[in-house]
Amino acid sequence: FSALGGFKGVVYTDFILFFTAMAGALGAAYYLVGLPEVGGLEALLQHENVVGKLNILPDFSNTEALITLLIIPLAVQWWSSWYPGAEPGGGGYIAQRMLAAKNENHAIGATFFFNIMHYALRPWPWIIVALASLVVFPDIASIHKAFPLVAEDKLGHDLAYSAMLTKLPSGLLGLVLASLVAAYMSTISTHLNWGASYVVNDFY
């Protein structure tokens, strides 16, 4: 559809793919927070494994956290300056979509809409599942039980989200997998169209 639909086709399908991705993420978050081990959102936020992770500011008396306090701002600055399409001045595919808007007001409105949906809304289902994983899979040993065939040197807390997905019923798991594929397709179609615009305008 990237080749046949062109830029307009990519934009239209991005809406479908985005809402498919959100449906899977929200469905997983809703189901997993309702697990008996988690006990709902209120119980989750009061669980001893979670409470310490919810502080907006870290404990400054903890000297071990000082290195983290130094690294995180530097890493965020690097990430925000490098992340493709989200550079401080606006990346290639963001600029492409702004320039394709009907007028300046549409471009500004679309950019605001993108930032709200992409940065304020989209991560929350993942964050909720991650917090629930602190209750269901509090340590590496519990993750190893979910993935007994994974080598121990490959086990880490980054597998907790995948481990949580093993708790989903088959139908909802299929929706989540479809949502992940939708997110991947959206990214690929955007970059194919963006790259093609460079080839057509700058080389051909």
Tab-separated table of C-alpha atoms in Angstrom:
chain	number	residue	atom	x	y	z
A	1	PHE	CA	0.000	0.000	0.000
A	2	SER	CA	2.986	2.315	0.397
A	3	ALA	CA	3.777	1.926	-3.304
A	4	LEU	CA	0.194	2.046	-4.600
A	5	GLY	CA	-1.282	4.622	-2.229
A	6	GLY	CA	1.585	7.076	-2.057
A	7	PHE	CA	1.758	9.675	0.691
A	8	LYS	CA	-2.013	9.954	1.094
A	9	GLY	CA	-2.345	6.179	1.381
A	10	VAL	CA	0.354	6.075	4.059
A	11	VAL	CA	-1.365	8.807	6.085
A	12	TYR	CA	-4.801	7.162	5.862
A	13	THR	CA	-3.522	3.719	6.796
A	14	ASP	CA	-1.465	5.213	9.644
A	15	PHE	CA	-4.714	6.145	11.394
A	16	ILE	CA	-6.033	2.590	11.079
A	17	LEU	CA	-2.720	1.102	12.198
A	18	PHE	CA	-2.401	3.523	15.139
A	19	PHE	CA	-5.836	2.711	16.524
A	20	THR	CA	-5.208	-1.012	15.993
A	21	ALA	CA	-1.975	-0.683	17.964
A	22	MET	CA	-3.734	1.254	20.730
A	23	ALA	CA	-6.570	-1.291	20.907
A	24	GLY	CA	-4.091	-4.104	21.533
A	25	ALA	CA	-2.095	-2.131	24.098
A	26	LEU	CA	-5.202	-0.964	25.988
A	27	GLY	CA	-6.747	-4.436	25.897
A	28	ALA	CA	-3.606	-5.989	27.344
A	29	ALA	CA	-3.341	-3.330	30.064
A	30	TYR	CA	-7.010	-3.711	31.058
A	31	TYR	CA	-6.834	-7.501	31.263
A	32	LEU	CA	-3.471	-7.719	33.029
A	33	VAL	CA	-4.353	-5.147	35.696
A	34	GLY	CA	-7.385	-7.300	36.469
A	35	LEU	CA	-5.311	-10.420	37.179
A	36	PRO	CA	-5.869	-11.850	40.697
A	37	GLU	CA	-2.166	-11.355	41.487
A	38	VAL	CA	-2.477	-7.649	40.658
A	39	GLY	CA	-5.940	-6.999	42.061
A	40	GLY	CA	-6.901	-3.946	40.040
A	41	LEU	CA	-5.403	-0.515	39.476
A	42	GLU	CA	-5.848	0.753	43.041
A	43	ALA	CA	-4.175	-2.318	44.539
A	44	LEU	CA	-1.410	-2.092	41.937
A	45	LEU	CA	-0.556	1.505	42.826
A	46	GLN	CA	-0.404	0.588	46.528
A	47	HIS	CA	1.706	-2.560	46.118
A	48	GLU	CA	5.078	-2.466	47.868
A	49	ASN	CA	6.944	-3.376	44.658
A	50	VAL	CA	5.342	-0.467	42.806
A	51	VAL	CA	5.101	2.393	45.319
A	52	GLY	CA	8.826	3.127	45.225
A	53	LYS	CA	8.750	3.365	41.416
A	54	LEU	CA	6.052	6.050	41.345
A	55	ASN	CA	8.040	8.897	42.887
A	56	ILE	CA	8.418	11.857	40.556
A	57	LEU	CA	11.754	12.746	42.170
A	58	PRO	CA	14.306	10.141	43.326
A	59	ASP	CA	15.653	9.811	46.849
A	60	PHE	CA	18.546	12.287	46.842
A	61	SER	CA	19.981	10.764	50.024
A	62	ASN	CA	20.727	7.565	48.101
A	63	THR	CA	24.273	7.996	46.803
A	64	GLU	CA	23.838	5.083	44.377
A	65	ALA	CA	21.206	7.136	42.554
A	66	LEU	CA	23.599	10.003	41.853
A	67	ILE	CA	25.130	8.249	38.832
A	68	THR	CA	21.647	7.615	37.452
A	69	LEU	CA	20.738	11.265	38.019
A	70	LEU	CA	23.750	12.236	35.920
A	71	ILE	CA	23.300	9.664	33.148
A	72	ILE	CA	19.540	10.020	32.540
A	73	PRO	CA	19.543	13.742	31.604
A	74	LEU	CA	22.531	13.199	29.312
A	75	ALA	CA	20.913	10.138	27.727
A	76	VAL	CA	17.598	11.948	27.239
A	77	GLN	CA	19.370	14.876	25.581
A	78	TRP	CA	21.170	12.480	23.239
A	79	TRP	CA	17.995	10.541	22.498
A	80	SER	CA	15.833	13.598	21.891
A	81	SER	CA	18.469	15.104	19.590
A	82	TRP	CA	19.063	11.912	17.608
A	83	TYR	CA	15.711	10.094	17.519
A	84	PRO	CA	14.704	9.971	13.818
A	85	GLY	CA	11.836	12.285	13.028
A	86	ALA	CA	11.818	13.819	16.506
A	87	GLU	CA	14.856	16.061	16.347
A	88	PRO	CA	14.466	19.380	18.201
A	89	GLY	CA	13.922	21.268	14.942
A	90	GLY	CA	11.560	18.642	13.510
A	91	GLY	CA	12.684	15.565	11.608
A	92	GLY	CA	12.251	14.508	8.012
A	93	TYR	CA	8.912	12.739	8.107
A	94	ILE	CA	7.455	15.277	10.555
A	95	ALA	CA	8.460	18.076	8.179
A	96	GLN	CA	7.093	16.074	5.238
A	97	ARG	CA	3.667	15.830	6.864
A	98	MET	CA	3.625	19.447	7.989
A	99	LEU	CA	4.469	20.638	4.480
A	100	ALA	CA	1.723	18.430	3.024
A	101	ALA	CA	-0.952	19.984	5.264
A	102	LYS	CA	-3.695	22.168	3.793
A	103	ASN	CA	-2.425	25.307	5.533
A	104	GLU	CA	-0.337	26.475	8.473
A	105	ASN	CA	-3.148	26.035	11.005
A	106	HIS	CA	-3.716	22.448	9.882
A	107	ALA	CA	0.020	21.777	10.151
A	108	ILE	CA	0.187	23.179	13.702
A	109	GLY	CA	-2.959	21.320	14.773
A	110	ALA	CA	-1.718	18.034	13.319
A	111	THR	CA	1.643	18.444	15.052
A	112	PHE	CA	-0.051	19.083	18.404
A	113	PHE	CA	-2.327	16.078	17.819
A	114	PHE	CA	0.675	13.886	16.986
A	115	ASN	CA	2.584	14.925	20.107
A	116	ILE	CA	-0.395	14.314	22.403
A	117	MET	CA	-1.190	10.908	20.903
A	118	HIS	CA	2.437	9.802	20.504
A	119	TYR	CA	3.999	10.990	23.760
A	120	ALA	CA	1.122	11.580	26.215
A	121	LEU	CA	-1.338	8.800	25.333
A	122	ARG	CA	0.507	5.947	23.640
A	123	PRO	CA	3.015	4.967	26.395
A	124	TRP	CA	0.481	4.647	29.242
A	125	PRO	CA	-0.807	1.124	28.491
A	126	TRP	CA	2.814	-0.071	28.317
A	127	ILE	CA	3.656	1.688	31.594
A	128	ILE	CA	0.673	0.093	33.346
A	129	VAL	CA	1.667	-3.379	32.124
A	130	ALA	CA	5.261	-2.709	33.222
A	131	LEU	CA	4.078	-1.737	36.716
A	132	ALA	CA	1.902	-4.859	36.874
A	133	SER	CA	4.939	-6.941	35.904
A	134	LEU	CA	6.671	-5.751	39.096
A	135	VAL	CA	3.957	-7.620	40.995
A	136	VAL	CA	3.571	-10.715	38.815
A	137	PHE	CA	7.268	-11.132	37.914
A	138	PRO	CA	9.190	-9.362	40.695
A	139	ASP	CA	12.551	-11.000	39.995
A	140	ILE	CA	14.590	-12.815	37.354
A	141	ALA	CA	13.712	-16.216	38.823
A	142	SER	CA	9.999	-15.634	38.234
A	143	ILE	CA	10.685	-14.519	34.661
A	144	HIS	CA	12.745	-17.677	34.154
A	145	LYS	CA	9.680	-19.748	35.117
A	146	ALA	CA	7.742	-18.052	32.325
A	147	PHE	CA	10.556	-18.702	29.828
A	148	PRO	CA	12.308	-21.886	30.979
A	149	LEU	CA	13.969	-22.417	27.578
A	150	VAL	CA	15.698	-19.017	27.553
A	151	ALA	CA	19.374	-19.147	28.535
A	152	GLU	CA	20.011	-17.640	31.960
A	153	ASP	CA	22.538	-15.141	30.608
A	154	LYS	CA	19.815	-13.782	28.306
A	155	LEU	CA	17.264	-13.297	31.083
A	156	GLY	CA	16.621	-9.745	32.228
A	157	HIS	CA	13.914	-7.392	33.384
A	158	ASP	CA	13.371	-6.354	29.756
A	159	LEU	CA	11.598	-9.709	29.279
A	160	ALA	CA	8.956	-8.816	31.880
A	161	TYR	CA	6.597	-7.303	29.287
A	162	SER	CA	6.834	-10.421	27.126
A	163	ALA	CA	6.294	-12.549	30.227
A	164	MET	CA	3.136	-10.582	31.020
A	165	LEU	CA	1.790	-11.340	27.554
A	166	THR	CA	1.897	-15.061	28.386
A	167	LYS	CA	-0.934	-14.367	30.846
A	168	LEU	CA	-3.291	-13.221	28.068
A	169	PRO	CA	-6.004	-15.484	26.627
A	170	SER	CA	-5.405	-16.563	23.040
A	171	GLY	CA	-7.863	-14.133	21.398
A	172	LEU	CA	-6.521	-11.074	23.204
A	173	LEU	CA	-2.956	-12.257	22.626
A	174	GLY	CA	-3.718	-12.367	18.905
A	175	LEU	CA	-5.000	-8.779	19.067
A	176	VAL	CA	-1.826	-7.673	20.873
A	177	LEU	CA	0.365	-9.392	18.285
A	178	ALA	CA	-1.670	-7.732	15.527
A	179	SER	CA	-1.186	-4.379	17.281
A	180	LEU	CA	2.581	-4.876	17.352
A	181	VAL	CA	2.573	-5.769	13.657
A	182	ALA	CA	0.428	-2.676	12.988
A	183	ALA	CA	2.933	-0.446	14.782
A	184	TYR	CA	5.753	-1.998	12.764
A	185	MET	CA	3.862	-1.588	9.477
A	186	SER	CA	3.142	2.058	10.281
A	187	THR	CA	6.822	2.770	10.866
A	188	ILE	CA	7.943	0.915	7.743
A	189	SER	CA	5.361	2.546	5.459
A	190	THR	CA	6.268	6.006	6.773
A	191	HIS	CA	9.968	5.481	6.191
A	192	LEU	CA	9.485	3.895	2.767
A	193	ASN	CA	7.472	6.900	1.627
A	194	TRP	CA	9.858	9.350	3.267
A	195	GLY	CA	12.876	7.635	1.673
A	196	ALA	CA	11.148	7.528	-1.711
A	197	SER	CA	10.613	11.295	-1.528
A	198	TYR	CA	14.365	11.757	-1.124
A	199	VAL	CA	15.085	9.491	-4.086
A	200	VAL	CA	12.547	11.255	-6.332
A	201	ASN	CA	13.383	14.839	-5.351
A	202	ASP	CA	17.108	14.698	-4.596
A	203	PHE	CA	18.394	12.055	-7.019
A	204	TYR	CA	15.925	11.482	-9.848
